[in-house]
Coordinates of C-alpha atoms and ligand atoms in Angstrom, one line a residue:
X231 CA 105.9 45.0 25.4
X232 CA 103.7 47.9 25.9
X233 CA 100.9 47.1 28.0
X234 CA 98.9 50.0 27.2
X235 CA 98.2 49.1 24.0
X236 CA 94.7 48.6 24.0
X237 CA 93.4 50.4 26.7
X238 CA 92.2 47.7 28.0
X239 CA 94.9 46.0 29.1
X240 CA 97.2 47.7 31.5
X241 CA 99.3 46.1 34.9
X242 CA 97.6 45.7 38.8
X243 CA 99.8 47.4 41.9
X244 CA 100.9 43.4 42.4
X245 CA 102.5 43.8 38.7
X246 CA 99.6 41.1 37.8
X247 CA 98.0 41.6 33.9
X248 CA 94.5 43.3 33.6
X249 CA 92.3 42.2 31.3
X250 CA 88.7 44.5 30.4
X251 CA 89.6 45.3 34.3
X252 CA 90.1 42.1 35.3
X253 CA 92.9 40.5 37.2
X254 CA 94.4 37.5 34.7
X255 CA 96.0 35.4 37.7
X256 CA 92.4 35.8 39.7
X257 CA 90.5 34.2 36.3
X258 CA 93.4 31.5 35.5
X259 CA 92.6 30.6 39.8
X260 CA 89.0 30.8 38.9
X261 CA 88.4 29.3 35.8
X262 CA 91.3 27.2 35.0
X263 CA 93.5 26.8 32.8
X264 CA 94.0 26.8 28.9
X265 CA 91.8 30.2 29.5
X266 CA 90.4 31.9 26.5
X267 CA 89.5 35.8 27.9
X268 CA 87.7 38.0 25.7
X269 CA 87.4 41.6 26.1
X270 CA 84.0 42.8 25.2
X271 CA 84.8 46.4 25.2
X272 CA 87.8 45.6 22.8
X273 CA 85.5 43.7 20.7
X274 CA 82.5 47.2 20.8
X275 CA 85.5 49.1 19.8
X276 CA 86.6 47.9 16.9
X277 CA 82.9 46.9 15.7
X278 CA 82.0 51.0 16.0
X279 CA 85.3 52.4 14.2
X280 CA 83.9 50.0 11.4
X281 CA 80.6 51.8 11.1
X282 CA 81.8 54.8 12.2
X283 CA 84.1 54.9 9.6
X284 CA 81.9 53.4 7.1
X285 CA 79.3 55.9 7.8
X286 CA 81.9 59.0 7.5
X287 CA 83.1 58.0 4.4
X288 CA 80.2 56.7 2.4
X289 CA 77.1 56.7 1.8
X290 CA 75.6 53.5 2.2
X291 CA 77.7 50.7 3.9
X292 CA 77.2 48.1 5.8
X293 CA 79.6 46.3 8.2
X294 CA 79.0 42.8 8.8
X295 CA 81.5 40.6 11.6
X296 CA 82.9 37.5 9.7
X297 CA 81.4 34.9 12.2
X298 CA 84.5 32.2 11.0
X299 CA 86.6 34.1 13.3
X300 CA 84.8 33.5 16.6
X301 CA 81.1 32.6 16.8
X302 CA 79.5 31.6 19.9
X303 CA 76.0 32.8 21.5
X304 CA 77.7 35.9 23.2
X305 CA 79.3 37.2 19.9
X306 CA 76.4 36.5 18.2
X307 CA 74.5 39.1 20.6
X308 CA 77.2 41.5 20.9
X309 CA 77.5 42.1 16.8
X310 CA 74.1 42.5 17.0
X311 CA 73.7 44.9 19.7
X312 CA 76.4 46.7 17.5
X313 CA 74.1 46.9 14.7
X314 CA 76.5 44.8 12.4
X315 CA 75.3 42.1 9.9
X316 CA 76.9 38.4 10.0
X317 CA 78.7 36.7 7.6
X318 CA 78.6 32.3 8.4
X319 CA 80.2 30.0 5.9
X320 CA 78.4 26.6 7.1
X321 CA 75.3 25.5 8.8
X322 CA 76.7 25.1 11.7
X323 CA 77.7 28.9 12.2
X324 CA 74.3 29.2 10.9
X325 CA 72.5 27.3 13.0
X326 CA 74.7 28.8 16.1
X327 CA 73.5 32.6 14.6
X328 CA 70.0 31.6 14.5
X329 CA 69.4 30.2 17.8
X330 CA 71.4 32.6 19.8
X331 CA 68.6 34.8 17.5
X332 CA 70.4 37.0 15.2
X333 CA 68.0 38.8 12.9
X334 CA 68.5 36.6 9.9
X335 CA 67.9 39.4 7.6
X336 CA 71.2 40.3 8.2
X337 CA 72.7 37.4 7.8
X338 CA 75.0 36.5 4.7
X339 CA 75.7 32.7 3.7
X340 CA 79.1 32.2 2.6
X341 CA 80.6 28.8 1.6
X342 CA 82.5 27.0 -1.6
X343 CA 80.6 23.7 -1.4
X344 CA 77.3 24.4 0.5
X345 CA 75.3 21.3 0.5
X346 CA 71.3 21.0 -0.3
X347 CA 70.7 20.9 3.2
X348 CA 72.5 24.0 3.9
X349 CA 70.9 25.8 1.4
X350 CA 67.6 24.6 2.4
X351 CA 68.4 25.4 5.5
X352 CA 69.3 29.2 4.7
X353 CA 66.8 29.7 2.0
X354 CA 63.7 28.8 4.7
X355 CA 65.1 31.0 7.7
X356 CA 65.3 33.7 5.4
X357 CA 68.6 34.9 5.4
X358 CA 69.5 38.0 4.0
X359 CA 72.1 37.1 1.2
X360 CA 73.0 33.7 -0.2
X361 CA 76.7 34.3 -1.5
X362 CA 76.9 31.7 -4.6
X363 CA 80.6 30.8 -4.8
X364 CA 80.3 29.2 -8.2
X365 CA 78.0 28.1 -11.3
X366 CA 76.9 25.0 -10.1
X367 CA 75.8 26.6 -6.8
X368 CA 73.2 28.6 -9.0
X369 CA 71.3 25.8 -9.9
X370 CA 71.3 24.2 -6.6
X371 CA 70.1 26.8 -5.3
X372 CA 67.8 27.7 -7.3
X373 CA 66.0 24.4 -6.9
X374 CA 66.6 24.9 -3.2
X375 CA 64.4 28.3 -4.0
X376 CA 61.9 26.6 -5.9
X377 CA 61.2 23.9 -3.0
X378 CA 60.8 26.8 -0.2
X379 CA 58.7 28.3 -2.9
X380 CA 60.3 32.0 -2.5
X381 CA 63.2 33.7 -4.3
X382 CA 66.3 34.2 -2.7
X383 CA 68.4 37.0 -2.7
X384 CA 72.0 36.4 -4.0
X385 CA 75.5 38.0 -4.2
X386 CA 77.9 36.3 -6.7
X387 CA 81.2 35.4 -5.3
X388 CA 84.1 37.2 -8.1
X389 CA 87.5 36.0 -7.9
X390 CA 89.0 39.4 -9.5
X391 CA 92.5 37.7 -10.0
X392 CA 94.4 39.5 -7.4
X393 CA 97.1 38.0 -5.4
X394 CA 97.6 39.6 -1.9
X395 CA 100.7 39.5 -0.1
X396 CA 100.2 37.3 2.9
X397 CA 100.5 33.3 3.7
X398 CA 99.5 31.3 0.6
X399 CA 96.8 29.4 2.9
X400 CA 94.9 32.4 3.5
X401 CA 94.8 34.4 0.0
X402 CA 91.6 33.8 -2.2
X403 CA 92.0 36.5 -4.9
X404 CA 93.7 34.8 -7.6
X405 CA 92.6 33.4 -10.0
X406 CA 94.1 29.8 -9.4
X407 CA 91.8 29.9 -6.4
X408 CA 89.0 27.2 -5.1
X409 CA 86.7 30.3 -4.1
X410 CA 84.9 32.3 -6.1
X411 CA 84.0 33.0 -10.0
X412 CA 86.7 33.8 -11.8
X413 CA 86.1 37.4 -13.7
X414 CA 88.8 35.9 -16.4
X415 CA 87.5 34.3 -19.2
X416 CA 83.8 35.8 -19.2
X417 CA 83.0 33.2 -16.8
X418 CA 81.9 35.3 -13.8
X419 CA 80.0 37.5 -16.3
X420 CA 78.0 34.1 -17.6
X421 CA 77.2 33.8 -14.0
X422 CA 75.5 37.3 -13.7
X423 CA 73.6 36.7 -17.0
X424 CA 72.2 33.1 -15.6
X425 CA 71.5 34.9 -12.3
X426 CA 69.9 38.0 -13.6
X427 CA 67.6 35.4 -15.7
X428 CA 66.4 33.4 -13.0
X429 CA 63.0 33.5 -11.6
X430 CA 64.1 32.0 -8.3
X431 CA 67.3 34.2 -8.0
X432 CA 67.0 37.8 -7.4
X433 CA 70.5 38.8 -8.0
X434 CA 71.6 41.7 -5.8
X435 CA 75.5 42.2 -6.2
X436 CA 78.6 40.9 -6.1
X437 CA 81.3 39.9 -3.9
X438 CA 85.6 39.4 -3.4
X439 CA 87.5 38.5 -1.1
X440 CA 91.0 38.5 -1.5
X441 CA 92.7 37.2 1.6
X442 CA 93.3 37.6 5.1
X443 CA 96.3 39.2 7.1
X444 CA 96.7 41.5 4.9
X445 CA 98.8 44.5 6.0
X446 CA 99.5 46.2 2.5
X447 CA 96.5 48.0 1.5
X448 CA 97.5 48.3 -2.1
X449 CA 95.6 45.0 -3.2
X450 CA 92.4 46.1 -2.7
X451 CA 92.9 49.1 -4.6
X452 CA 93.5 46.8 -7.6
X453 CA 90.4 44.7 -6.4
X454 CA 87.7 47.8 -6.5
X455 CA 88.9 48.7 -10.1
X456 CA 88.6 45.2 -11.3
X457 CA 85.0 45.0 -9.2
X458 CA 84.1 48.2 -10.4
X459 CA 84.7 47.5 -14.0
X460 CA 82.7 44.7 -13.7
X461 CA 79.8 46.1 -12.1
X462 CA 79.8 48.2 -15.0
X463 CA 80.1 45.5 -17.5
X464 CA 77.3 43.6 -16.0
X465 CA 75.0 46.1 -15.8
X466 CA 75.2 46.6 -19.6
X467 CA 74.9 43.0 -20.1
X468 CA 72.3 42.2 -17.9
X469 CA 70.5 45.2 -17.3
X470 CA 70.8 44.8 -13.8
X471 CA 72.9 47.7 -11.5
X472 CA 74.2 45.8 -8.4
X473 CA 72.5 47.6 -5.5
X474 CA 75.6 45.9 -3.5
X475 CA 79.0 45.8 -3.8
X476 CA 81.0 43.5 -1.0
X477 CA 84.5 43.7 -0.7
X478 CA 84.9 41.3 2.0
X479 CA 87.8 41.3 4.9
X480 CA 91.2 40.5 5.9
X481 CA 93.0 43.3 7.5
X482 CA 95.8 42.0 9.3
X483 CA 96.3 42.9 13.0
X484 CA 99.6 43.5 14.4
X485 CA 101.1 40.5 16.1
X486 CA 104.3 41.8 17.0
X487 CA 105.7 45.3 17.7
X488 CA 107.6 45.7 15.2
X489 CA 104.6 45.0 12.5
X490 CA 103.2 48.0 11.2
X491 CA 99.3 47.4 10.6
X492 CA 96.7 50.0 9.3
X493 CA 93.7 50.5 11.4
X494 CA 90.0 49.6 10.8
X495 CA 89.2 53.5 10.1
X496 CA 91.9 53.6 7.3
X497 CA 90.6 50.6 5.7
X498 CA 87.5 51.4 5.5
X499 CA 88.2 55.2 4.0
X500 CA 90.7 53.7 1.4
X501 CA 88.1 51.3 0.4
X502 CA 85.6 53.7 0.2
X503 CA 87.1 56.1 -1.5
X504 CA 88.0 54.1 -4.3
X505 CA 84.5 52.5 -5.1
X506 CA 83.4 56.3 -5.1
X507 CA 85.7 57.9 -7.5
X508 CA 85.2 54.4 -9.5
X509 CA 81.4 54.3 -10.1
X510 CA 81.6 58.4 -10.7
X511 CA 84.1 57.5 -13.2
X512 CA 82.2 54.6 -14.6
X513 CA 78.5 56.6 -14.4
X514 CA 76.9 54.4 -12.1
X515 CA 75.1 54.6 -9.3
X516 CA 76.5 53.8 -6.3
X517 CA 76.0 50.8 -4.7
X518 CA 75.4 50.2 -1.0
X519 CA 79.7 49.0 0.1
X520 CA 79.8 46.1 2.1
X521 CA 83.2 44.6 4.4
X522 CA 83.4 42.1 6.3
X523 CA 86.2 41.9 8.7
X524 CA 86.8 39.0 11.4
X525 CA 90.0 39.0 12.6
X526 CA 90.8 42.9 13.2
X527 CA 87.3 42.7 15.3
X528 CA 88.3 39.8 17.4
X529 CA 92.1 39.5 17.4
X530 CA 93.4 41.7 19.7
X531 CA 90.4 41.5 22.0
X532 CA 91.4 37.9 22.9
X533 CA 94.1 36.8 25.1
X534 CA 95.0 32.9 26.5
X535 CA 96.1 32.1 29.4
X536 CA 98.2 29.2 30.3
X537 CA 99.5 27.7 33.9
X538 CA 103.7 27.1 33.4
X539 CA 104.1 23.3 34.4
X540 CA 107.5 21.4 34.1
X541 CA 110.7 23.9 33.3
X542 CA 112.9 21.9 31.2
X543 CA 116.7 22.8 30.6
X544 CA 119.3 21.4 28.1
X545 CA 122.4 23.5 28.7
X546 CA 123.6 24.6 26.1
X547 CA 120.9 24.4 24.2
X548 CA 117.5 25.2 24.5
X549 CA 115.1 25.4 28.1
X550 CA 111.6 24.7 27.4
X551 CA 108.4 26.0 29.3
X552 CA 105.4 23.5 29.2
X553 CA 102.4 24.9 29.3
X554 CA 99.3 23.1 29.5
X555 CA 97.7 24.3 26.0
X556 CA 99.6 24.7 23.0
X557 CA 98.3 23.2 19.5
X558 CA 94.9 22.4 20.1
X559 CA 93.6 25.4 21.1
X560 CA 95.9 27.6 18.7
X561 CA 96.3 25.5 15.9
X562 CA 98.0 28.8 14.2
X563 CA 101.4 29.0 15.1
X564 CA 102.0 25.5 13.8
X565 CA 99.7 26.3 10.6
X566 CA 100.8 29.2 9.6
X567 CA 103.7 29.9 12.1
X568 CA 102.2 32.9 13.3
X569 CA 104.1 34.3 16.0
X570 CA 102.9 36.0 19.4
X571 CA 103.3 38.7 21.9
X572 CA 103.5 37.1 25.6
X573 CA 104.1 37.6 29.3
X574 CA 104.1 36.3 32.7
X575 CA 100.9 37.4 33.9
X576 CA 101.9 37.2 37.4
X577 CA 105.2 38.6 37.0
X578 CA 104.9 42.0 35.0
X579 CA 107.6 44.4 35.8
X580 CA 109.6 41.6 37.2
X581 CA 113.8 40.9 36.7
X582 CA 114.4 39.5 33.0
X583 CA 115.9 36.5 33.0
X584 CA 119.1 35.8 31.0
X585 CA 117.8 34.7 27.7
X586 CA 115.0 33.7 25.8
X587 CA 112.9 30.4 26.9
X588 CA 111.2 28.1 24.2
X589 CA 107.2 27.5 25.0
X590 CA 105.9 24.3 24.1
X591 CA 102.3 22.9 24.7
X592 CA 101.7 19.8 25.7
X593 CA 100.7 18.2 22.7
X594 CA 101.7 14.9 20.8
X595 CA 104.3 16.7 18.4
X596 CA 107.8 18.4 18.6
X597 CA 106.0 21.7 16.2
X598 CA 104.1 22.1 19.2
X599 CA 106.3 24.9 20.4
X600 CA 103.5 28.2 20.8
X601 CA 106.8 30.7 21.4
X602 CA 110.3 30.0 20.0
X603 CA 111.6 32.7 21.8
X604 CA 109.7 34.2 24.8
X605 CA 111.8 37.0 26.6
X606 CA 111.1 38.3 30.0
X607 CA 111.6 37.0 34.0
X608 CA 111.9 33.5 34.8
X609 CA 109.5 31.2 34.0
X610 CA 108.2 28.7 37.1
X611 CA 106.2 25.9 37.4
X612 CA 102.8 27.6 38.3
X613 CA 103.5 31.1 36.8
X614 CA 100.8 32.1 34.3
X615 CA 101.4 33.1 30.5
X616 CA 99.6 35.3 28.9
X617 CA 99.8 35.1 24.8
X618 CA 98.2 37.9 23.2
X619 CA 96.0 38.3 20.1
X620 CA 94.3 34.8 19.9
X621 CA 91.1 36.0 19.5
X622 CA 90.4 35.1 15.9
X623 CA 90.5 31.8 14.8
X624 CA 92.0 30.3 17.8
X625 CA 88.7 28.7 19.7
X626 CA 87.2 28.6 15.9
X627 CA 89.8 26.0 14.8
X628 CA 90.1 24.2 18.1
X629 CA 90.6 20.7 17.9
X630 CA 90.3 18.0 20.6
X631 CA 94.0 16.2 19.3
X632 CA 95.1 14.1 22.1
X633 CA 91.7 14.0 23.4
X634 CA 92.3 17.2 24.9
X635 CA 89.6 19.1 26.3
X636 CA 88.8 22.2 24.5
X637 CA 89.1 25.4 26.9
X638 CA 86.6 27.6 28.4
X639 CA 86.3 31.2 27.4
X640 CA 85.5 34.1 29.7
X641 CA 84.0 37.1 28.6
X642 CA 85.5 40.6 30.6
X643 CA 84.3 43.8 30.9
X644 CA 85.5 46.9 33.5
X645 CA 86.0 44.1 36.1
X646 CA 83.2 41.7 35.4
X647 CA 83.7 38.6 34.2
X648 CA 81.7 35.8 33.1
X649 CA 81.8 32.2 31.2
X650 CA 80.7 32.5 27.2
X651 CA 81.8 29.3 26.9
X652 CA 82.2 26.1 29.3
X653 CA 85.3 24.2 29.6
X654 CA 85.0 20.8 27.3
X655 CA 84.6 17.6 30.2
X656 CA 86.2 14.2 29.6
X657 CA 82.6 13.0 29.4
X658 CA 82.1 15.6 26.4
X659 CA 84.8 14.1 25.0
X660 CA 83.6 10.6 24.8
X661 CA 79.7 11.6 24.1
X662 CA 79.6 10.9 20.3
X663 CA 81.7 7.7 20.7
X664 CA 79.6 4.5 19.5
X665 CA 80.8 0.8 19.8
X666 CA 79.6 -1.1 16.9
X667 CA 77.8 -3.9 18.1
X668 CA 79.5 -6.6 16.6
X669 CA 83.0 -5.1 19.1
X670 CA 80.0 -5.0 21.6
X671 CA 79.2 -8.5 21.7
X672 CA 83.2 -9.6 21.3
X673 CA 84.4 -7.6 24.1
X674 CA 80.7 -7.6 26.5
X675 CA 81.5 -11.5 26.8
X676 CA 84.7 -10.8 28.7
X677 CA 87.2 -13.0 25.4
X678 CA 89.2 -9.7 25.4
X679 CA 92.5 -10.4 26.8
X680 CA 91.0 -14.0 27.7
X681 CA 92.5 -15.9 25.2
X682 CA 95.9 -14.3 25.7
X683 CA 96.2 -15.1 29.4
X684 CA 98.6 -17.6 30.4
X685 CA 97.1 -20.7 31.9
Ligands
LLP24 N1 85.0 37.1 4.2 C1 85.3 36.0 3.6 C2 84.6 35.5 2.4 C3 86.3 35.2 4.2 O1 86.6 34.0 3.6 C4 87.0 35.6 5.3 C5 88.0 34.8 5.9 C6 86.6 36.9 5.9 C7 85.6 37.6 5.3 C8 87.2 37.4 7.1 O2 88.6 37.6 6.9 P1 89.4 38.3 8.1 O3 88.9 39.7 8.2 O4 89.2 37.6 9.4 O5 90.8 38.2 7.6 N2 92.3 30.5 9.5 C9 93.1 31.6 8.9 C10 92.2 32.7 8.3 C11 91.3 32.2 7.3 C12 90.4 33.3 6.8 C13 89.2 32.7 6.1 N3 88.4 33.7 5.5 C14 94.0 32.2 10.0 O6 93.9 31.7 11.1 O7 94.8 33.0 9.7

């Protein structure tokens, strides 16, 4: 694969893989291994075409990160520092936004099922938008309003009936969807009207969202018409003009080669463009454009690396490269079967080997295979693998199967390098375990395994 690819990334004089300047074998020796590495000047890059874009092509937007991709402390700072607003979907990623301090102003709280205590939570640290997913939500939160004793600023969530073309798991547009009001049937127009009328709610806009991994653009050009003919419709019918428009995420990055992916800057102006020539058309003012990308900020900044442990071979068949990650730290090949871009990070420009090598983690479960086919030199017990493009949702949807450690991530930049997040401990493992104290007092008098002994 081309190693150039994002700057970034390029090969040492010892044919070793450089990440944000940084040798990957020298931070597997360092840091261990499962090895998320972040590239912060990959992550600054993609935040600025946003804006930049979004600045050249309209005339107010906003950008804001989509937090469900990756959130720790250290991204929280670094879309900040870039000026970009946040988008969390839970109180967790809320509560991780507003102690590693980011302005809550420009925060926007997402979610299908937000609980009291979330929205009590969001309504008294003042975030910026609440994003009410559906009817019911109004009224909780307008109680949730009334308690704090101050308004809160909403966006209504639309489902415009749009079906992308990406996995089923990860499109929301439609109308047979769990997210969002649907604009079919009047109902999302009810919504506005019950809004608009609300003494707690200050209703600011709207919202869509119509998938994620989205590589044709041609979806969201049906999604601004059917936004944009709502805007107008509910502006007549409330006599309200939505001072925001948010058309949410989802551009696809390019896994593979052979994928052919639009870049940030194209999304934005297509985007743009059409809310323009729509509200000219429909005599409206325009309203300030909101997107709200995750994965195409992240993605590609992100790399794993792995140590190569046992080399197993069935001849004839299949040979088998354990590495010692796999499903629990990307749960998405399994999910989704995503598939990767990958090397030998110690081994770049090396022999290729015969023929393609299966790599399978060391999880519990045969579809824990990462790579089906990974080409290149010879894998060895102790080489290290580099798979690409696990920046977004990889760490977010980590899970601990197996009882598993979760791994650390290391944030790069032009040869620096330093720990964002720790490695998981054993002890971290077991530090929300509880006996119950009735299995206390059974086992704490030693009658475990007792009566089974022989005399
Ligand atoms: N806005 C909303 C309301 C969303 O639901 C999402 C993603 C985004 C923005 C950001 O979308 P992005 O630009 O990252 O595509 N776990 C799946 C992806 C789930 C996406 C959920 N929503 C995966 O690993 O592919």
């Amino acid at each position: 694969m081309p190693l150039d690819e994002g700057r970034t990334v390029s090969a040492s004089n010892e044919g070793h893989l450089l990440i944000g300047g940084c040798d990957a074998v020298e931070l597997a020796r360092r840091y261990g291994t499962p090895l998320y590495v972040l590239d912060e000047g990959r992550v600054r890059e993609a935040m600025r075409a946003y804006r930049r874009a979004m600045e050249e092509s309209y005339p107010k937007g906003r950008v804001l990160y989509a937090g469900k991709a990756l959130l720790t402390a250290a991204m929280c700072r670094i879309a900040a520092e870039e000026g970009l607003g946040l988008d969390v979907v839970s109180g967790g990623e809320l509560y991780t936004a507003l102690t590693a301090q980011f302005p809550p102003e420009r925060i926007y709280f997402h979610g299908n099922n937000k609980s009291d205590e979330e929205l009590d939570m969001a309504v008294q640290a003042g975030v910026g938008r609440i994003v009410v997913d559906n009817e019911g939500e109004l009224e909780r939160l307008e109680r949730a309003a009334q308690r704090a004793g101050r308004p809160a600023d909403v966006l209504l969530r639309i489902t415009p009936g749009v079906a992308a073309d990406t996995h089923s798991y990860v499109r929301t547009g439609q109308l047979d969807s769990k997210f969002g009001i649907p604009m079919a049937r009047g109902q999302a127009l009810a919504a506005a009207k019950r809004a608009a009328a609300s003494p707690w709610l200050r209703l600011r806009g709207y919202h869509s969202h119509i998938g994620s991994q989205i590589t044709d653009l041609s979806p969201y050009d049906a999604a601004v018409d059917l936004m944009v003919r709502f805007l107008a419709e509910a502006q007549r019918e409330t006599g309200v003009a939505a001072q925001q428009l948010n058309m949410g995420g989802g551009l696809g990055i390019r896994y593979l080669d052979e994928q052919d992916v639009p870049a940030p800057d194209a999304f934005v102006r297509r985007i743009a463009r059409r809310v323009l020539a729509r509200v000219e058309e429909a005599g409206l003012p325009a309203p300030e454009l909101l997107l709200e990308p995750g994965r195409s900020i992240v993605g590609p900044a992100g790399v794993t690396l792995y140590t190569v442990g046992f080399v197993k071979r069935i001849p004839g068949v299949r040979t088998y490269v354990m590495i010692d990650g796999g499903m629990g730290d990307n749960p998405r090949v399994a999910l989704y079967r995503t598939r990767h871009r990958a090397v030998l990070a110690n081994k770049l420009g090396a022999a290729p080997a015969a023929g393609p090598v299966a790599v399978a983690g060391k999880y519990c479960e045969s579809g824990d295979v990462l790579i089906e086919e990974l080409h290149g030199p010879e894998p060895e017990p102790g080489d290290v693998l580099a798979v690409f493009d696990t920046g977004a949702y990889n760490f977010s949807m980590a899970s601990n199967y197996n009882r598993i450690p979760r791994p650390a991530m290391v944030l790069v930049h032009q040869g620096r390098h330093e720990l964002m997040v720790r490695r998981e401990t054993y002890a971290d493992l077991v530090a929300r375990d509880v006996v119950p104290s009735w299995l206390a007092a059974a086992t704490g008098g030693g009658a475990a395994g007792g009566s089974t002994k022989p005399e």
